[in-house]
């Protein structure tokens, strides 16, 4: 009275240990264990699916925000440059981003840069400019080299220099808001 299926001699089921061989029917008393294992596996699969969908949706929102950041910088400065740098607030998990680009044509960081601090949601493809600052060309230490802060950047004391460095063009505050 074996519950084992008949298999050709030397086939895969014959080589497996008895506990791993396929059965035609469940052994007595083990149905609830299999039900619990199946339920746990389904719940784990559901948890992984939800986590994956959440991660993809979050990344889509971040990508949408970064595109809006670039569009906002181009609209506020009037420059249609492609080589812009975007710095996200990854530690605080906020939507505060800083977008920097040259004030005149040239390679990245070869000219004086204007950096805009962008906050808030994306509305009509753009974001609010809460402030900003300027950076001299070839800047290595960005925190100490900031000058001509405006908006929230000036209020929070983000500028390291009180006046433009020698040779830097005069900086004019850009409009904040939309």
PDB file of C-alpha atoms in Angstrom:
ATOM      1  CA  UNK A   1       0.000   0.000   0.000  1.00  0.00           C
ATOM      2  CA  UNK A   2       2.418   2.596  -1.173  1.00  0.00           C
ATOM      3  CA  UNK A   3       1.350   6.129  -1.983  1.00  0.00           C
ATOM      4  CA  UNK A   4       4.306   6.426  -4.352  1.00  0.00           C
ATOM      5  CA  UNK A   5       3.624   6.622  -8.082  1.00  0.00           C
ATOM      6  CA  UNK A   6       5.200   3.987 -10.212  1.00  0.00           C
ATOM      7  CA  UNK A   7       8.149   5.360 -12.120  1.00  0.00           C
ATOM      8  CA  UNK A   8      10.388   3.803 -14.700  1.00  0.00           C
ATOM      9  CA  UNK A   9      13.452   2.160 -13.230  1.00  0.00           C
ATOM     10  CA  UNK A  10      16.261   4.693 -12.775  1.00  0.00           C
ATOM     11  CA  UNK A  11      13.992   7.719 -13.389  1.00  0.00           C
ATOM     12  CA  UNK A  12      14.205  10.936 -11.425  1.00  0.00           C
ATOM     13  CA  UNK A  13      11.526  10.066  -8.801  1.00  0.00           C
ATOM     14  CA  UNK A  14      13.314   6.783  -8.016  1.00  0.00           C
ATOM     15  CA  UNK A  15      16.569   8.633  -7.338  1.00  0.00           C
ATOM     16  CA  UNK A  16      14.998  11.148  -4.946  1.00  0.00           C
ATOM     17  CA  UNK A  17      14.810  10.417  -1.227  1.00  0.00           C
ATOM     18  CA  UNK A  18      11.389   9.205  -0.136  1.00  0.00           C
ATOM     19  CA  UNK A  19      10.398  12.502   1.546  1.00  0.00           C
ATOM     20  CA  UNK A  20      11.072  14.409  -1.722  1.00  0.00           C
ATOM     21  CA  UNK A  21       9.360  12.022  -4.136  1.00  0.00           C
ATOM     22  CA  UNK A  22       6.044  13.054  -5.695  1.00  0.00           C
ATOM     23  CA  UNK A  23       2.976  11.479  -4.086  1.00  0.00           C
ATOM     24  CA  UNK A  24      -0.397  10.602  -5.488  1.00  0.00           C
ATOM     25  CA  UNK A  25      -2.070  11.584  -2.216  1.00  0.00           C
ATOM     26  CA  UNK A  26      -1.175  13.507   0.917  1.00  0.00           C
ATOM     27  CA  UNK A  27       0.091  11.546   3.922  1.00  0.00           C
ATOM     28  CA  UNK A  28      -2.182  11.586   6.947  1.00  0.00           C
ATOM     29  CA  UNK A  29      -1.844  14.514   9.323  1.00  0.00           C
ATOM     30  CA  UNK A  30       0.355  16.712   7.072  1.00  0.00           C
ATOM     31  CA  UNK A  31      -2.295  18.639   5.139  1.00  0.00           C
ATOM     32  CA  UNK A  32      -2.458  21.502   7.637  1.00  0.00           C
ATOM     33  CA  UNK A  33       1.329  21.942   7.519  1.00  0.00           C
ATOM     34  CA  UNK A  34       1.276  22.233   3.740  1.00  0.00           C
ATOM     35  CA  UNK A  35      -1.616  24.712   3.985  1.00  0.00           C
ATOM     36  CA  UNK A  36       0.366  26.858   6.471  1.00  0.00           C
ATOM     37  CA  UNK A  37       3.499  26.757   4.289  1.00  0.00           C
ATOM     38  CA  UNK A  38       1.504  27.713   1.198  1.00  0.00           C
ATOM     39  CA  UNK A  39      -0.212  30.568   3.025  1.00  0.00           C
ATOM     40  CA  UNK A  40       3.123  31.919   4.288  1.00  0.00           C
ATOM     41  CA  UNK A  41       4.654  31.718   0.798  1.00  0.00           C
ATOM     42  CA  UNK A  42       1.672  33.535  -0.740  1.00  0.00           C
ATOM     43  CA  UNK A  43       1.868  36.264   1.917  1.00  0.00           C
ATOM     44  CA  UNK A  44       5.616  36.700   1.335  1.00  0.00           C
ATOM     45  CA  UNK A  45       5.052  36.892  -2.418  1.00  0.00           C
ATOM     46  CA  UNK A  46       2.327  39.490  -1.904  1.00  0.00           C
ATOM     47  CA  UNK A  47       4.591  41.523   0.385  1.00  0.00           C
ATOM     48  CA  UNK A  48       7.393  41.487  -2.218  1.00  0.00           C
ATOM     49  CA  UNK A  49       4.980  42.483  -4.990  1.00  0.00           C
ATOM     50  CA  UNK A  50       3.662  45.432  -2.960  1.00  0.00           C
ATOM     51  CA  UNK A  51       7.194  46.549  -2.075  1.00  0.00           C
ATOM     52  CA  UNK A  52       8.252  46.377  -5.726  1.00  0.00           C
ATOM     53  CA  UNK A  53       5.242  48.377  -6.922  1.00  0.00           C
ATOM     54  CA  UNK A  54       5.835  50.984  -4.191  1.00  0.00           C
ATOM     55  CA  UNK A  55       9.514  51.317  -5.141  1.00  0.00           C
ATOM     56  CA  UNK A  56       8.737  51.725  -8.852  1.00  0.00           C
ATOM     57  CA  UNK A  57       6.052  54.332  -8.122  1.00  0.00           C
ATOM     58  CA  UNK A  58       8.393  56.279  -5.842  1.00  0.00           C
ATOM     59  CA  UNK A  59      11.190  56.262  -8.440  1.00  0.00           C
ATOM     60  CA  UNK A  60       8.745  57.454 -11.094  1.00  0.00           C
ATOM     61  CA  UNK A  61       7.809  60.423  -8.905  1.00  0.00           C
ATOM     62  CA  UNK A  62      11.479  61.254  -8.291  1.00  0.00           C
ATOM     63  CA  UNK A  63      12.233  61.121 -12.029  1.00  0.00           C
ATOM     64  CA  UNK A  64       9.245  63.383 -12.740  1.00  0.00           C
ATOM     65  CA  UNK A  65      10.508  65.847 -10.108  1.00  0.00           C
ATOM     66  CA  UNK A  66      14.040  65.884 -11.562  1.00  0.00           C
ATOM     67  CA  UNK A  67      12.733  66.641 -15.057  1.00  0.00           C
ATOM     68  CA  UNK A  68      10.696  69.507 -13.568  1.00  0.00           C
ATOM     69  CA  UNK A  69      13.843  70.758 -11.749  1.00  0.00           C
ATOM     70  CA  UNK A  70      15.763  71.016 -15.021  1.00  0.00           C
ATOM     71  CA  UNK A  71      12.824  72.713 -16.760  1.00  0.00           C
ATOM     72  CA  UNK A  72      12.481  75.212 -13.883  1.00  0.00           C
ATOM     73  CA  UNK A  73      16.201  76.092 -13.940  1.00  0.00           C
ATOM     74  CA  UNK A  74      16.073  76.710 -17.690  1.00  0.00           C
ATOM     75  CA  UNK A  75      12.911  78.821 -17.409  1.00  0.00           C
ATOM     76  CA  UNK A  76      14.178  80.967 -14.504  1.00  0.00           C
ATOM     77  CA  UNK A  77      17.693  81.574 -15.855  1.00  0.00           C
ATOM     78  CA  UNK A  78      16.729  81.830 -19.520  1.00  0.00           C
ATOM     79  CA  UNK A  79      19.559  79.470 -20.501  1.00  0.00           C
ATOM     80  CA  UNK A  80      18.815  76.267 -22.399  1.00  0.00           C
ATOM     81  CA  UNK A  81      21.933  74.443 -21.188  1.00  0.00           C
ATOM     82  CA  UNK A  82      22.074  70.657 -21.042  1.00  0.00           C
ATOM     83  CA  UNK A  83      24.975  70.217 -18.579  1.00  0.00           C
ATOM     84  CA  UNK A  84      23.243  70.912 -15.281  1.00  0.00           C
ATOM     85  CA  UNK A  85      23.944  69.231 -11.967  1.00  0.00           C
ATOM     86  CA  UNK A  86      21.162  68.242  -9.582  1.00  0.00           C
ATOM     87  CA  UNK A  87      21.743  67.542  -5.913  1.00  0.00           C
ATOM     88  CA  UNK A  88      18.933  65.823  -4.016  1.00  0.00           C
ATOM     89  CA  UNK A  89      18.345  65.869  -0.275  1.00  0.00           C
ATOM     90  CA  UNK A  90      18.851  62.137   0.241  1.00  0.00           C
ATOM     91  CA  UNK A  91      19.563  62.276   3.979  1.00  0.00           C
ATOM     92  CA  UNK A  92      16.442  64.205   4.955  1.00  0.00           C
ATOM     93  CA  UNK A  93      14.200  62.487   2.388  1.00  0.00           C
ATOM     94  CA  UNK A  94      12.669  65.839   1.421  1.00  0.00           C
ATOM     95  CA  UNK A  95      11.797  67.236  -1.985  1.00  0.00           C
ATOM     96  CA  UNK A  96      14.457  69.968  -1.634  1.00  0.00           C
ATOM     97  CA  UNK A  97      16.742  69.864  -4.673  1.00  0.00           C
ATOM     98  CA  UNK A  98      19.588  72.148  -5.774  1.00  0.00           C
ATOM     99  CA  UNK A  99      20.154  72.608  -9.526  1.00  0.00           C
ATOM    100  CA  UNK A 100      23.376  74.292 -10.685  1.00  0.00           C
ATOM    101  CA  UNK A 101      24.486  75.420 -14.131  1.00  0.00           C
ATOM    102  CA  UNK A 102      26.817  77.908 -15.774  1.00  0.00           C
ATOM    103  CA  UNK A 103      25.731  81.530 -16.208  1.00  0.00           C
ATOM    104  CA  UNK A 104      27.494  81.645 -19.592  1.00  0.00           C
ATOM    105  CA  UNK A 105      28.258  78.947 -22.197  1.00  0.00           C
ATOM    106  CA  UNK A 106      31.101  76.595 -21.354  1.00  0.00           C
ATOM    107  CA  UNK A 107      31.892  73.201 -19.912  1.00  0.00           C
ATOM    108  CA  UNK A 108      30.519  72.156 -16.547  1.00  0.00           C
ATOM    109  CA  UNK A 109      32.057  74.236 -13.722  1.00  0.00           C
ATOM    110  CA  UNK A 110      34.312  76.129 -16.159  1.00  0.00           C
ATOM    111  CA  UNK A 111      32.273  79.314 -15.664  1.00  0.00           C
ATOM    112  CA  UNK A 112      30.510  80.937 -12.731  1.00  0.00           C
ATOM    113  CA  UNK A 113      27.454  78.896 -11.784  1.00  0.00           C
ATOM    114  CA  UNK A 114      24.046  79.861 -10.483  1.00  0.00           C
ATOM    115  CA  UNK A 115      22.395  77.314  -8.191  1.00  0.00           C
ATOM    116  CA  UNK A 116      18.667  77.322  -7.489  1.00  0.00           C
ATOM    117  CA  UNK A 117      17.095  75.715  -4.418  1.00  0.00           C
ATOM    118  CA  UNK A 118      13.836  74.080  -5.520  1.00  0.00           C
ATOM    119  CA  UNK A 119      11.122  72.904  -3.140  1.00  0.00           C
ATOM    120  CA  UNK A 120       7.565  71.670  -3.184  1.00  0.00           C
ATOM    121  CA  UNK A 121       5.505  69.639  -5.611  1.00  0.00           C
ATOM    122  CA  UNK A 122       5.602  69.701  -9.397  1.00  0.00           C
ATOM    123  CA  UNK A 123       2.856  71.988 -10.720  1.00  0.00           C
ATOM    124  CA  UNK A 124       2.487  72.601 -14.455  1.00  0.00           C
ATOM    125  CA  UNK A 125       5.881  70.998 -15.071  1.00  0.00           C
ATOM    126  CA  UNK A 126       7.783  73.375 -12.761  1.00  0.00           C
ATOM    127  CA  UNK A 127       8.663  73.754  -9.096  1.00  0.00           C
ATOM    128  CA  UNK A 128       8.991  76.689  -6.713  1.00  0.00           C
ATOM    129  CA  UNK A 129      12.369  78.403  -6.393  1.00  0.00           C
ATOM    130  CA  UNK A 130      12.903  79.161  -2.712  1.00  0.00           C
ATOM    131  CA  UNK A 131      16.310  80.772  -3.201  1.00  0.00           C
ATOM    132  CA  UNK A 132      19.777  80.199  -4.538  1.00  0.00           C
ATOM    133  CA  UNK A 133      23.392  81.273  -4.703  1.00  0.00           C
ATOM    134  CA  UNK A 134      26.334  81.635  -7.068  1.00  0.00           C
ATOM    135  CA  UNK A 135      29.538  79.599  -7.266  1.00  0.00           C
ATOM    136  CA  UNK A 136      32.813  80.768  -8.839  1.00  0.00           C
ATOM    137  CA  UNK A 137      34.378  78.797 -11.694  1.00  0.00           C
ATOM    138  CA  UNK A 138      36.502  75.746 -10.856  1.00  0.00           C
ATOM    139  CA  UNK A 139      35.013  75.514  -7.364  1.00  0.00           C
ATOM    140  CA  UNK A 140      36.259  72.619  -5.261  1.00  0.00           C
ATOM    141  CA  UNK A 141      34.685  73.382  -1.873  1.00  0.00           C
ATOM    142  CA  UNK A 142      31.160  74.438  -2.763  1.00  0.00           C
ATOM    143  CA  UNK A 143      30.049  75.203   0.802  1.00  0.00           C
ATOM    144  CA  UNK A 144      32.741  77.825   1.458  1.00  0.00           C
ATOM    145  CA  UNK A 145      32.661  79.340  -2.045  1.00  0.00           C
ATOM    146  CA  UNK A 146      28.971  80.277  -2.241  1.00  0.00           C
ATOM    147  CA  UNK A 147      28.206  83.973  -2.624  1.00  0.00           C
ATOM    148  CA  UNK A 148      25.328  86.338  -3.469  1.00  0.00           C
ATOM    149  CA  UNK A 149      22.727  84.160  -1.759  1.00  0.00           C
ATOM    150  CA  UNK A 150      19.092  85.120  -2.286  1.00  0.00           C
ATOM    151  CA  UNK A 151      15.760  83.935  -0.955  1.00  0.00           C
ATOM    152  CA  UNK A 152      15.772  81.099   1.579  1.00  0.00           C
ATOM    153  CA  UNK A 153      19.479  80.473   0.962  1.00  0.00           C
ATOM    154  CA  UNK A 154      20.295  83.964   2.295  1.00  0.00           C
ATOM    155  CA  UNK A 155      17.919  83.577   5.255  1.00  0.00           C
ATOM    156  CA  UNK A 156      19.523  80.294   6.336  1.00  0.00           C
ATOM    157  CA  UNK A 157      23.089  81.532   5.854  1.00  0.00           C
ATOM    158  CA  UNK A 158      24.166  79.143   3.104  1.00  0.00           C
ATOM    159  CA  UNK A 159      26.741  81.549   1.681  1.00  0.00           C
ATOM    160  CA  UNK A 160      30.350  81.170   2.740  1.00  0.00           C
ATOM    161  CA  UNK A 161      31.569  84.397   1.104  1.00  0.00           C
ATOM    162  CA  UNK A 162      30.116  87.827   1.877  1.00  0.00           C
ATOM    163  CA  UNK A 163      31.092  89.256  -1.530  1.00  0.00           C
ATOM    164  CA  UNK A 164      31.910  87.841  -4.974  1.00  0.00           C
ATOM    165  CA  UNK A 165      35.457  86.534  -5.392  1.00  0.00           C
ATOM    166  CA  UNK A 166      37.915  88.452  -7.572  1.00  0.00           C
ATOM    167  CA  UNK A 167      37.140  88.016 -11.260  1.00  0.00           C
ATOM    168  CA  UNK A 168      33.613  86.714 -10.730  1.00  0.00           C
ATOM    169  CA  UNK A 169      30.866  88.501 -12.644  1.00  0.00           C
ATOM    170  CA  UNK A 170      28.380  90.488 -10.616  1.00  0.00           C
ATOM    171  CA  UNK A 171      25.567  88.261  -9.470  1.00  0.00           C
ATOM    172  CA  UNK A 172      21.996  89.395  -9.720  1.00  0.00           C
ATOM    173  CA  UNK A 173      19.317  87.741  -7.629  1.00  0.00           C
ATOM    174  CA  UNK A 174      16.944  85.625  -9.648  1.00  0.00           C
ATOM    175  CA  UNK A 175      13.218  85.646  -8.992  1.00  0.00           C
ATOM    176  CA  UNK A 176      11.947  83.236  -6.380  1.00  0.00           C
ATOM    177  CA  UNK A 177       8.592  81.500  -6.620  1.00  0.00           C
ATOM    178  CA  UNK A 178       7.136  80.351  -9.926  1.00  0.00           C
TER     179      UNK A 178
END
